[in-house]
Tab-separated table of C-alpha atoms in Angstrom:
chain	number	residue	atom	x	y	z
A	1	UNK	CA	1.546	-43.891	-26.288
A	2	UNK	CA	0.841	-47.332	-27.707
A	3	UNK	CA	-2.889	-48.026	-27.743
A	4	UNK	CA	-1.972	-51.579	-26.763
A	5	UNK	CA	-1.246	-50.373	-23.241
A	6	UNK	CA	-3.563	-52.171	-20.842
A	7	UNK	CA	-5.114	-50.020	-18.123
A	8	UNK	CA	-7.294	-51.178	-15.249
A	9	UNK	CA	-8.807	-48.513	-13.013
A	10	UNK	CA	-10.401	-49.741	-9.784
A	11	UNK	CA	-12.770	-47.422	-7.948
A	12	UNK	CA	-16.215	-47.341	-6.417
A	13	UNK	CA	-19.237	-46.941	-8.714
A	14	UNK	CA	-18.978	-43.173	-8.222
A	15	UNK	CA	-17.464	-40.261	-10.104
A	16	UNK	CA	-15.826	-38.423	-7.138
A	17	UNK	CA	-12.079	-39.332	-7.117
A	18	UNK	CA	-12.171	-41.724	-10.087
A	19	UNK	CA	-13.957	-39.893	-12.867
A	20	UNK	CA	-11.114	-37.462	-13.631
A	21	UNK	CA	-8.840	-40.388	-14.514
A	22	UNK	CA	-11.594	-42.163	-16.453
A	23	UNK	CA	-12.148	-39.031	-18.509
A	24	UNK	CA	-8.445	-38.572	-19.315
A	25	UNK	CA	-8.475	-42.075	-20.814
A	26	UNK	CA	-11.781	-41.525	-22.597
A	27	UNK	CA	-10.674	-38.159	-23.991
A	28	UNK	CA	-7.519	-39.855	-25.298
A	29	UNK	CA	-9.536	-42.621	-26.975
A	30	UNK	CA	-7.744	-45.155	-24.811
A	31	UNK	CA	-9.479	-48.400	-23.884
A	32	UNK	CA	-9.380	-49.357	-20.224
A	33	UNK	CA	-11.009	-51.708	-17.766
A	34	UNK	CA	-13.412	-49.597	-15.698
A	35	UNK	CA	-13.420	-51.820	-12.617
A	36	UNK	CA	-16.219	-50.511	-10.380
A	37	UNK	CA	-16.382	-52.255	-7.014
A	38	UNK	CA	-18.842	-52.000	-4.157
A	39	UNK	CA	-18.029	-50.918	-0.619
A	40	UNK	CA	-18.608	-54.352	0.859
A	41	UNK	CA	-15.937	-55.948	-1.363
A	42	UNK	CA	-13.572	-53.052	-0.670
A	43	UNK	CA	-13.974	-53.158	3.106
A	44	UNK	CA	-14.020	-56.926	3.484
A	45	UNK	CA	-11.307	-58.001	1.063
A	46	UNK	CA	-9.370	-55.290	-0.740
A	47	UNK	CA	-8.738	-52.414	1.664
A	48	UNK	CA	-6.307	-54.232	3.938
A	49	UNK	CA	-4.182	-55.248	0.934
A	50	UNK	CA	-4.130	-51.736	-0.525
A	51	UNK	CA	-0.897	-49.773	-0.106
A	52	UNK	CA	-2.465	-46.755	1.616
A	53	UNK	CA	-5.953	-48.123	2.280
A	54	UNK	CA	-7.411	-45.882	-0.445
A	55	UNK	CA	-9.019	-45.989	-3.867
A	56	UNK	CA	-8.654	-45.445	-6.824
A	57	UNK	CA	-5.926	-47.827	-7.972
A	58	UNK	CA	-4.474	-47.914	-11.503
A	59	UNK	CA	-2.778	-50.961	-12.965
A	60	UNK	CA	-0.717	-50.501	-16.140
A	61	UNK	CA	0.115	-53.518	-18.317
A	62	UNK	CA	-0.325	-55.735	-15.254
A	63	UNK	CA	3.153	-54.554	-14.156
A	64	UNK	CA	2.813	-51.163	-12.521
A	65	UNK	CA	0.316	-50.363	-9.778
A	66	UNK	CA	-0.286	-46.743	-8.899
A	67	UNK	CA	-2.285	-45.179	-6.074
A	68	UNK	CA	-3.635	-41.708	-5.202
A	69	UNK	CA	-6.204	-40.122	-7.482
A	70	UNK	CA	-4.237	-37.026	-8.520
A	71	UNK	CA	-1.001	-38.970	-9.078
A	72	UNK	CA	-2.924	-41.442	-11.267
A	73	UNK	CA	-4.592	-38.691	-13.303
A	74	UNK	CA	-1.324	-36.810	-13.723
A	75	UNK	CA	0.491	-39.903	-15.053
A	76	UNK	CA	-2.331	-40.584	-17.510
A	77	UNK	CA	-2.499	-36.913	-18.527
A	78	UNK	CA	1.247	-36.855	-19.158
A	79	UNK	CA	1.087	-40.026	-21.249
A	80	UNK	CA	-1.857	-38.770	-23.273
A	81	UNK	CA	-1.053	-35.101	-23.812
A	82	UNK	CA	-3.363	-33.496	-21.269
A	83	UNK	CA	-0.877	-31.758	-18.945
A	84	UNK	CA	-0.585	-28.465	-20.809
A	85	UNK	CA	1.828	-27.120	-23.388
A	86	UNK	CA	4.915	-26.448	-21.240
A	87	UNK	CA	6.346	-26.949	-17.746
A	88	UNK	CA	4.597	-23.881	-16.327
A	89	UNK	CA	1.233	-24.875	-17.751
A	90	UNK	CA	1.724	-28.372	-16.321
A	91	UNK	CA	2.507	-26.775	-12.954
A	92	UNK	CA	-0.573	-24.563	-13.257
A	93	UNK	CA	-2.736	-27.650	-13.861
A	94	UNK	CA	-1.126	-29.264	-10.792
A	95	UNK	CA	-1.768	-26.120	-8.773
A	96	UNK	CA	-5.426	-25.958	-9.794
A	97	UNK	CA	-6.064	-29.619	-8.973
A	98	UNK	CA	-4.334	-29.283	-5.580
A	99	UNK	CA	-6.438	-26.274	-4.707
A	100	UNK	CA	-9.530	-27.968	-6.089
A	101	UNK	CA	-8.955	-30.952	-3.784
A	102	UNK	CA	-9.055	-28.542	-0.843
A	103	UNK	CA	-12.309	-27.083	-2.179
A	104	UNK	CA	-13.785	-30.582	-2.505
A	105	UNK	CA	-12.831	-31.250	1.116
A	106	UNK	CA	-14.457	-27.984	2.198
A	107	UNK	CA	-17.739	-28.812	0.421
A	108	UNK	CA	-17.773	-32.384	1.744
A	109	UNK	CA	-19.109	-31.214	5.128
A	110	UNK	CA	-22.299	-30.331	3.275
A	111	UNK	CA	-22.254	-32.744	0.335
A	112	UNK	CA	-21.829	-35.937	2.361
A	113	UNK	CA	-24.921	-34.973	4.351
A	114	UNK	CA	-26.817	-34.113	1.168
A	115	UNK	CA	-26.105	-37.470	-0.521
A	116	UNK	CA	-26.692	-39.440	2.671
A	117	UNK	CA	-23.120	-40.513	3.448
A	118	UNK	CA	-23.167	-38.660	6.771
A	119	UNK	CA	-25.928	-37.727	9.205
A	120	UNK	CA	-26.760	-34.054	9.745
A	121	UNK	CA	-29.196	-31.225	9.097
A	122	UNK	CA	-28.864	-30.539	5.373
A	123	UNK	CA	-30.366	-27.040	5.469
A	124	UNK	CA	-27.992	-26.050	8.241
A	125	UNK	CA	-24.796	-27.358	6.599
A	126	UNK	CA	-25.919	-25.813	3.307
A	127	UNK	CA	-26.060	-22.428	5.002
A	128	UNK	CA	-22.953	-22.873	7.138
A	129	UNK	CA	-20.688	-24.686	4.669
A	130	UNK	CA	-21.956	-24.839	1.072
A	131	UNK	CA	-22.983	-21.217	0.573
A	132	UNK	CA	-19.897	-19.574	2.156
A	133	UNK	CA	-17.546	-22.042	0.422
A	134	UNK	CA	-19.137	-21.293	-2.950
A	135	UNK	CA	-18.936	-17.552	-2.384
A	136	UNK	CA	-15.297	-17.815	-1.307
A	137	UNK	CA	-14.137	-20.270	-3.976
A	138	UNK	CA	-16.255	-19.896	-7.129
A	139	UNK	CA	-14.727	-16.476	-7.908
A	140	UNK	CA	-11.326	-18.217	-7.951
A	141	UNK	CA	-12.461	-20.495	-10.798
A	142	UNK	CA	-14.133	-17.583	-12.602
A	143	UNK	CA	-10.863	-15.654	-12.399
A	144	UNK	CA	-8.841	-18.612	-13.695
A	145	UNK	CA	-11.133	-18.788	-16.739
A	146	UNK	CA	-10.975	-15.030	-17.233
A	147	UNK	CA	-7.171	-15.079	-17.032
A	148	UNK	CA	-6.773	-17.869	-19.558
A	149	UNK	CA	-9.401	-16.286	-21.819
A	150	UNK	CA	-9.733	-19.524	-23.785
A	151	UNK	CA	-12.665	-21.285	-22.137
A	152	UNK	CA	-10.194	-23.702	-20.507
A	153	UNK	CA	-8.544	-23.303	-17.123
A	154	UNK	CA	-4.979	-23.670	-18.434
A	155	UNK	CA	-3.743	-22.218	-21.731
A	156	UNK	CA	-5.323	-22.908	-25.094
A	157	UNK	CA	-6.021	-26.611	-24.739
A	158	UNK	CA	-8.056	-28.849	-22.486
A	159	UNK	CA	-6.045	-30.308	-19.579
A	160	UNK	CA	-6.779	-32.818	-16.860
A	161	UNK	CA	-7.527	-29.852	-14.563
A	162	UNK	CA	-10.583	-29.019	-16.720
A	163	UNK	CA	-11.792	-32.622	-16.467
A	164	UNK	CA	-11.406	-32.721	-12.676
A	165	UNK	CA	-13.035	-29.369	-12.025
A	166	UNK	CA	-15.909	-29.807	-14.522
A	167	UNK	CA	-16.766	-33.191	-13.056
A	168	UNK	CA	-16.958	-31.966	-9.481
A	169	UNK	CA	-18.905	-28.849	-10.448
A	170	UNK	CA	-21.410	-31.236	-12.068
A	171	UNK	CA	-21.973	-32.759	-8.642
A	172	UNK	CA	-22.365	-29.357	-7.009
A	173	UNK	CA	-24.805	-28.195	-9.720
A	174	UNK	CA	-26.814	-31.370	-9.286
A	175	UNK	CA	-27.175	-31.000	-5.540
A	176	UNK	CA	-27.044	-27.231	-5.069
A	177	UNK	CA	-27.771	-25.450	-8.335
A	178	UNK	CA	-28.628	-22.208	-6.529
A	179	UNK	CA	-24.990	-21.942	-5.479
A	180	UNK	CA	-24.309	-21.022	-9.121
A	181	UNK	CA	-26.861	-18.196	-9.399
A	182	UNK	CA	-24.091	-15.588	-9.394
A	183	UNK	CA	-21.658	-17.716	-11.396
A	184	UNK	CA	-23.247	-18.687	-14.744
A	185	UNK	CA	-19.750	-18.815	-16.295
A	186	UNK	CA	-19.083	-21.961	-14.272
A	187	UNK	CA	-22.203	-23.737	-15.511
A	188	UNK	CA	-21.223	-22.745	-19.047
A	189	UNK	CA	-17.708	-24.079	-18.405
A	190	UNK	CA	-19.097	-27.477	-17.397
A	191	UNK	CA	-21.303	-27.550	-20.514
A	192	UNK	CA	-18.335	-26.607	-22.707
A	193	UNK	CA	-16.091	-29.370	-21.351
A	194	UNK	CA	-18.829	-31.992	-21.396
A	195	UNK	CA	-19.791	-31.103	-24.978
A	196	UNK	CA	-16.309	-31.836	-26.289
A	197	UNK	CA	-16.690	-34.450	-29.052
A	198	UNK	CA	-14.300	-36.788	-27.200
A	199	UNK	CA	-16.454	-36.728	-24.056
A	200	UNK	CA	-20.082	-36.126	-24.929
A	201	UNK	CA	-21.100	-39.750	-25.549
A	202	UNK	CA	-19.507	-40.775	-22.270
A	203	UNK	CA	-21.307	-37.989	-20.391
A	204	UNK	CA	-24.628	-39.105	-21.904
A	205	UNK	CA	-24.163	-42.827	-21.323
A	206	UNK	CA	-22.252	-43.087	-18.031
A	207	UNK	CA	-23.886	-44.418	-14.852
A	208	UNK	CA	-26.149	-41.847	-13.221
A	209	UNK	CA	-24.134	-41.491	-10.009
A	210	UNK	CA	-25.060	-38.965	-7.335
A	211	UNK	CA	-21.388	-38.058	-6.764
B	1	UNK	CA	18.689	-25.692	-15.888
B	2	UNK	CA	20.565	-22.409	-16.111
B	3	UNK	CA	21.918	-21.396	-12.738
B	4	UNK	CA	21.011	-17.837	-13.719
B	5	UNK	CA	17.329	-18.652	-13.123
B	6	UNK	CA	16.026	-16.362	-10.397
B	7	UNK	CA	13.783	-18.007	-7.795
B	8	UNK	CA	11.941	-16.282	-4.978
B	9	UNK	CA	10.108	-18.474	-2.496
B	10	UNK	CA	7.719	-16.703	-0.133
B	11	UNK	CA	6.569	-18.545	2.988
B	12	UNK	CA	6.281	-18.115	6.726
B	13	UNK	CA	9.409	-18.520	8.867
B	14	UNK	CA	8.523	-22.208	9.268
B	15	UNK	CA	9.526	-25.474	7.623
B	16	UNK	CA	6.030	-27.060	7.255
B	17	UNK	CA	4.845	-26.498	3.633
B	18	UNK	CA	7.870	-24.506	2.458
B	19	UNK	CA	10.909	-26.517	3.484
B	20	UNK	CA	10.454	-29.263	0.879
B	21	UNK	CA	10.786	-26.693	-1.902
B	22	UNK	CA	13.689	-24.943	-0.177
B	23	UNK	CA	15.519	-28.257	0.083
B	24	UNK	CA	14.985	-29.154	-3.589
B	25	UNK	CA	16.715	-25.875	-4.499
B	26	UNK	CA	19.455	-26.340	-1.898
B	27	UNK	CA	20.086	-29.956	-2.951
B	28	UNK	CA	20.409	-28.740	-6.561
B	29	UNK	CA	22.915	-26.040	-5.565
B	30	UNK	CA	20.511	-23.428	-6.868
B	31	UNK	CA	20.504	-19.947	-5.358
B	32	UNK	CA	17.122	-18.529	-4.378
B	33	UNK	CA	15.596	-15.734	-2.368
B	34	UNK	CA	14.259	-17.338	0.827
B	35	UNK	CA	11.577	-14.722	1.535
B	36	UNK	CA	10.287	-15.487	5.052
B	37	UNK	CA	7.350	-13.322	6.060
B	38	UNK	CA	5.457	-12.974	9.309
B	39	UNK	CA	1.758	-13.667	9.825
B	40	UNK	CA	0.910	-10.025	10.414
B	41	UNK	CA	2.241	-8.991	6.986
B	42	UNK	CA	0.522	-11.968	5.368
B	43	UNK	CA	-2.880	-11.345	6.936
B	44	UNK	CA	-2.878	-7.565	6.615
B	45	UNK	CA	-1.410	-7.062	3.150
B	46	UNK	CA	-0.610	-10.147	1.101
B	47	UNK	CA	-3.353	-12.749	1.658
B	48	UNK	CA	-6.124	-10.871	-0.135
B	49	UNK	CA	-3.906	-10.452	-3.221
B	50	UNK	CA	-2.878	-14.128	-3.282
B	51	UNK	CA	-4.531	-16.311	-5.923
B	52	UNK	CA	-5.880	-18.922	-3.509
B	53	UNK	CA	-5.221	-17.164	-0.193
B	54	UNK	CA	-2.395	-19.590	0.569
B	55	UNK	CA	1.370	-19.771	0.966
B	56	UNK	CA	3.975	-20.738	-0.245
B	57	UNK	CA	4.360	-18.771	-3.487
B	58	UNK	CA	7.182	-19.279	-5.992
B	59	UNK	CA	8.267	-16.599	-8.455
B	60	UNK	CA	10.517	-17.656	-11.340
B	61	UNK	CA	12.558	-15.035	-13.208
B	62	UNK	CA	10.030	-12.419	-12.111
B	63	UNK	CA	7.737	-13.749	-14.855
B	64	UNK	CA	5.997	-16.871	-13.580
B	65	UNK	CA	4.188	-17.069	-10.256
B	66	UNK	CA	3.235	-20.472	-8.932
B	67	UNK	CA	1.108	-21.492	-5.951
B	68	UNK	CA	0.414	-24.692	-3.952
B	69	UNK	CA	3.280	-26.305	-2.071
B	70	UNK	CA	3.329	-29.674	-3.862
B	71	UNK	CA	2.946	-28.115	-7.331
B	72	UNK	CA	5.859	-25.782	-6.541
B	73	UNK	CA	8.086	-28.604	-5.277
B	74	UNK	CA	7.205	-30.814	-8.247
B	75	UNK	CA	8.129	-28.102	-10.772
B	76	UNK	CA	11.440	-27.488	-9.002
B	77	UNK	CA	12.121	-31.216	-8.697
B	78	UNK	CA	11.451	-31.698	-12.406
B	79	UNK	CA	13.755	-28.816	-13.341
B	80	UNK	CA	16.539	-30.057	-11.069
B	81	UNK	CA	16.452	-33.816	-11.527
B	82	UNK	CA	14.676	-34.875	-8.337
B	83	UNK	CA	11.495	-36.520	-9.690
B	84	UNK	CA	12.852	-40.046	-10.134
B	85	UNK	CA	14.343	-41.922	-13.059
B	86	UNK	CA	11.242	-42.577	-15.193
B	87	UNK	CA	7.520	-41.768	-15.474
B	88	UNK	CA	6.486	-44.457	-12.986
B	89	UNK	CA	9.046	-43.350	-10.408
B	90	UNK	CA	7.863	-39.758	-10.877
B	91	UNK	CA	4.299	-40.968	-10.318
B	92	UNK	CA	5.415	-42.916	-7.229
B	93	UNK	CA	6.986	-39.757	-5.794
B	94	UNK	CA	3.715	-37.904	-6.521
B	95	UNK	CA	1.735	-40.693	-4.873
B	96	UNK	CA	3.912	-40.653	-1.739
B	97	UNK	CA	3.685	-36.876	-1.349
B	98	UNK	CA	-0.106	-36.926	-1.841
B	99	UNK	CA	-0.489	-39.599	0.810
B	100	UNK	CA	2.000	-37.813	3.048
B	101	UNK	CA	-0.083	-34.623	2.861
B	102	UNK	CA	-3.032	-36.610	4.211
B	103	UNK	CA	-0.836	-37.924	7.015
B	104	UNK	CA	0.292	-34.375	7.848
B	105	UNK	CA	-3.357	-33.334	8.031
B	106	UNK	CA	-4.135	-36.274	10.325
B	107	UNK	CA	-1.288	-35.392	12.724
B	108	UNK	CA	-2.201	-31.686	12.726
B	109	UNK	CA	-5.034	-32.281	15.228
B	110	UNK	CA	-2.304	-33.101	17.734
B	111	UNK	CA	0.656	-31.094	16.428
B	112	UNK	CA	-1.083	-27.718	16.266
B	113	UNK	CA	-2.009	-28.128	19.936
B	114	UNK	CA	1.514	-29.239	20.817
B	115	UNK	CA	3.185	-26.206	19.167
B	116	UNK	CA	0.571	-23.772	20.510
B	117	UNK	CA	-1.254	-22.926	17.258
B	118	UNK	CA	-4.522	-24.321	18.619
B	119	UNK	CA	-5.965	-24.693	22.116
B	120	UNK	CA	-6.539	-28.176	23.526
B	121	UNK	CA	-5.366	-30.833	25.985
B	122	UNK	CA	-2.069	-32.013	24.533
B	123	UNK	CA	-1.974	-35.315	26.442
B	124	UNK	CA	-5.454	-36.151	25.238
B	125	UNK	CA	-4.867	-35.370	21.525
B	126	UNK	CA	-1.558	-37.219	21.721
B	127	UNK	CA	-3.404	-40.328	22.844
B	128	UNK	CA	-6.404	-39.904	20.558
B	129	UNK	CA	-4.681	-38.648	17.399
B	130	UNK	CA	-0.864	-38.821	17.407
B	131	UNK	CA	-0.391	-42.389	18.668
B	132	UNK	CA	-3.051	-44.079	16.501
B	133	UNK	CA	-1.985	-42.086	13.418
B	134	UNK	CA	1.635	-43.121	13.923
B	135	UNK	CA	0.690	-46.758	14.401
B	136	UNK	CA	-1.498	-46.703	11.294
B	137	UNK	CA	0.833	-44.730	9.033
B	138	UNK	CA	4.462	-45.322	10.059
B	139	UNK	CA	4.375	-48.934	8.807
B	140	UNK	CA	3.448	-47.514	5.369
B	141	UNK	CA	6.699	-45.541	5.238
B	142	UNK	CA	8.688	-48.495	6.589
B	143	UNK	CA	7.230	-50.667	3.840
B	144	UNK	CA	8.028	-48.097	1.146
B	145	UNK	CA	11.666	-48.107	2.290
B	146	UNK	CA	11.737	-51.899	2.473
B	147	UNK	CA	10.266	-52.181	-1.037
B	148	UNK	CA	12.782	-49.781	-2.581
B	149	UNK	CA	15.630	-51.383	-0.639
B	150	UNK	CA	17.886	-48.421	-1.384
B	151	UNK	CA	17.477	-46.200	1.657
B	152	UNK	CA	15.341	-43.827	-0.422
B	153	UNK	CA	11.570	-43.945	-0.837
B	154	UNK	CA	11.648	-44.068	-4.651
B	155	UNK	CA	14.196	-46.027	-6.667
B	156	UNK	CA	17.954	-45.624	-6.352
B	157	UNK	CA	18.189	-41.865	-6.060
B	158	UNK	CA	16.967	-39.181	-3.732
B	159	UNK	CA	13.689	-37.560	-4.867
B	160	UNK	CA	11.606	-34.666	-3.632
B	161	UNK	CA	9.443	-37.225	-1.805
B	162	UNK	CA	12.404	-38.052	0.472
B	163	UNK	CA	12.904	-34.351	1.230
B	164	UNK	CA	9.223	-33.794	2.074
B	165	UNK	CA	8.863	-36.882	4.240
B	166	UNK	CA	12.191	-36.501	6.081
B	167	UNK	CA	11.416	-32.890	6.916
B	168	UNK	CA	8.010	-33.627	8.403
B	169	UNK	CA	9.287	-36.661	10.313
B	170	UNK	CA	11.858	-34.274	11.848
B	171	UNK	CA	8.975	-32.283	13.277
B	172	UNK	CA	7.268	-35.397	14.605
B	173	UNK	CA	10.514	-36.664	16.167
B	174	UNK	CA	11.090	-33.288	17.794
B	175	UNK	CA	7.646	-33.154	19.390
B	176	UNK	CA	6.812	-36.812	19.891
B	177	UNK	CA	9.959	-38.921	19.747
B	178	UNK	CA	8.256	-41.821	21.559
B	179	UNK	CA	6.023	-42.281	18.515
B	180	UNK	CA	9.124	-43.722	16.820
B	181	UNK	CA	9.991	-46.309	19.491
B	182	UNK	CA	8.825	-49.149	17.225
B	183	UNK	CA	10.072	-47.518	14.020
B	184	UNK	CA	13.831	-46.850	14.323
B	185	UNK	CA	14.143	-47.231	10.521
B	186	UNK	CA	12.308	-43.931	10.140
B	187	UNK	CA	14.671	-42.045	12.438
B	188	UNK	CA	17.580	-43.592	10.502
B	189	UNK	CA	15.924	-42.496	7.235
B	190	UNK	CA	15.755	-38.884	8.430
B	191	UNK	CA	19.412	-39.005	9.480
B	192	UNK	CA	20.387	-40.489	6.123
B	193	UNK	CA	18.619	-37.781	4.098
B	194	UNK	CA	19.817	-34.963	6.315
B	195	UNK	CA	23.412	-36.215	6.193
B	196	UNK	CA	23.553	-35.963	2.403
B	197	UNK	CA	26.504	-33.704	1.528
B	198	UNK	CA	24.179	-31.381	-0.408
B	199	UNK	CA	21.944	-30.833	2.632
B	200	UNK	CA	23.926	-31.227	5.826
B	201	UNK	CA	25.184	-27.621	6.121
B	202	UNK	CA	21.665	-26.343	5.546
B	203	UNK	CA	20.254	-28.674	8.197
B	204	UNK	CA	22.882	-27.466	10.687
B	205	UNK	CA	22.521	-23.757	9.952
B	206	UNK	CA	18.815	-23.265	9.204
B	207	UNK	CA	16.501	-21.382	11.577
B	208	UNK	CA	15.491	-23.509	14.556
B	209	UNK	CA	11.765	-23.642	13.749
B	210	UNK	CA	9.346	-25.714	15.802
B	211	UNK	CA	7.500	-26.862	12.666
């Protein structure tokens, strides 16, 4: 891909659904405009003009506008060599991200309370949502890593699925580190991905967002 | 793609998350094993062995096993020329399906009651969920069709996004045809897709599933 491509990624000042795409670009050494907007601007001016009423939004060369976080990340990953080595590995990365989105949704019943986006009794939703979701889903990620045997989720190389999963696990570790007591492999996985030479400066210097 | 590829698609005897993949294969003239299983077999024997505990599952040549409905459809669409003409059209199809999955989730609060999968007051969830979701989301599909100007959602050719959206709109029309009173373009869209020579026999002869 020409490094002269101009990318503008618009999202909130959060990691959540934007950071996976940011990290694909950063891993690829690709410059981009990291357009972080606040909720007031989004609600008052931008949301009604947005195609689906959702962020993030990617603009490419001022000509193409793309919506939906996974679709954006997949396009960037394809352009920059992060989809996996063949069609089945690309499909496996797709599969993992799709499942991971469901896991994110499952945890949100706890996490949104924990970070103050929703009201609720944090201890109760931790017990009713976070703990059972971790115990049901973390073994799935452990098994994916065991099956690949490479330290990455898909094949022998890092893919956008690693970037998505490692980022969200960072959030879970930050807010519920005890969830990982039985799953040290997942904490090691996050460290491995975030120590990659292409990413480690970004991880150190990025805004200290709660999610 | 070699027509000697062997595909086996395992799903419930429903359209819901399996029919989009079936129709990609049917549109492409590709033979496949349409393995429809019942819930009792799934719950008692297969679910615990499934990677994510979900259907559908695609097996390719008895060697590759793939999970997650959209990832399966995307792989098949890519192999059989239904992803759109270039990388941005492929990303637009991805974007539409991702958004559409959210719309399906939104309608499910009504639809699952309507088809008897969940208890509830159907008239009430129709008013509280189905009608407002239709009024919020149907204009999005109308605008996509208007923007393409071709009768398809993406560019000048049918894509897997058309197959996914037309199938689910069929379900909505069947159970809540009044939702479409202000959106005749969407009923026409379904008719257009389901009248394609590659699909029309399948549409006529397939099992008469409620969803």
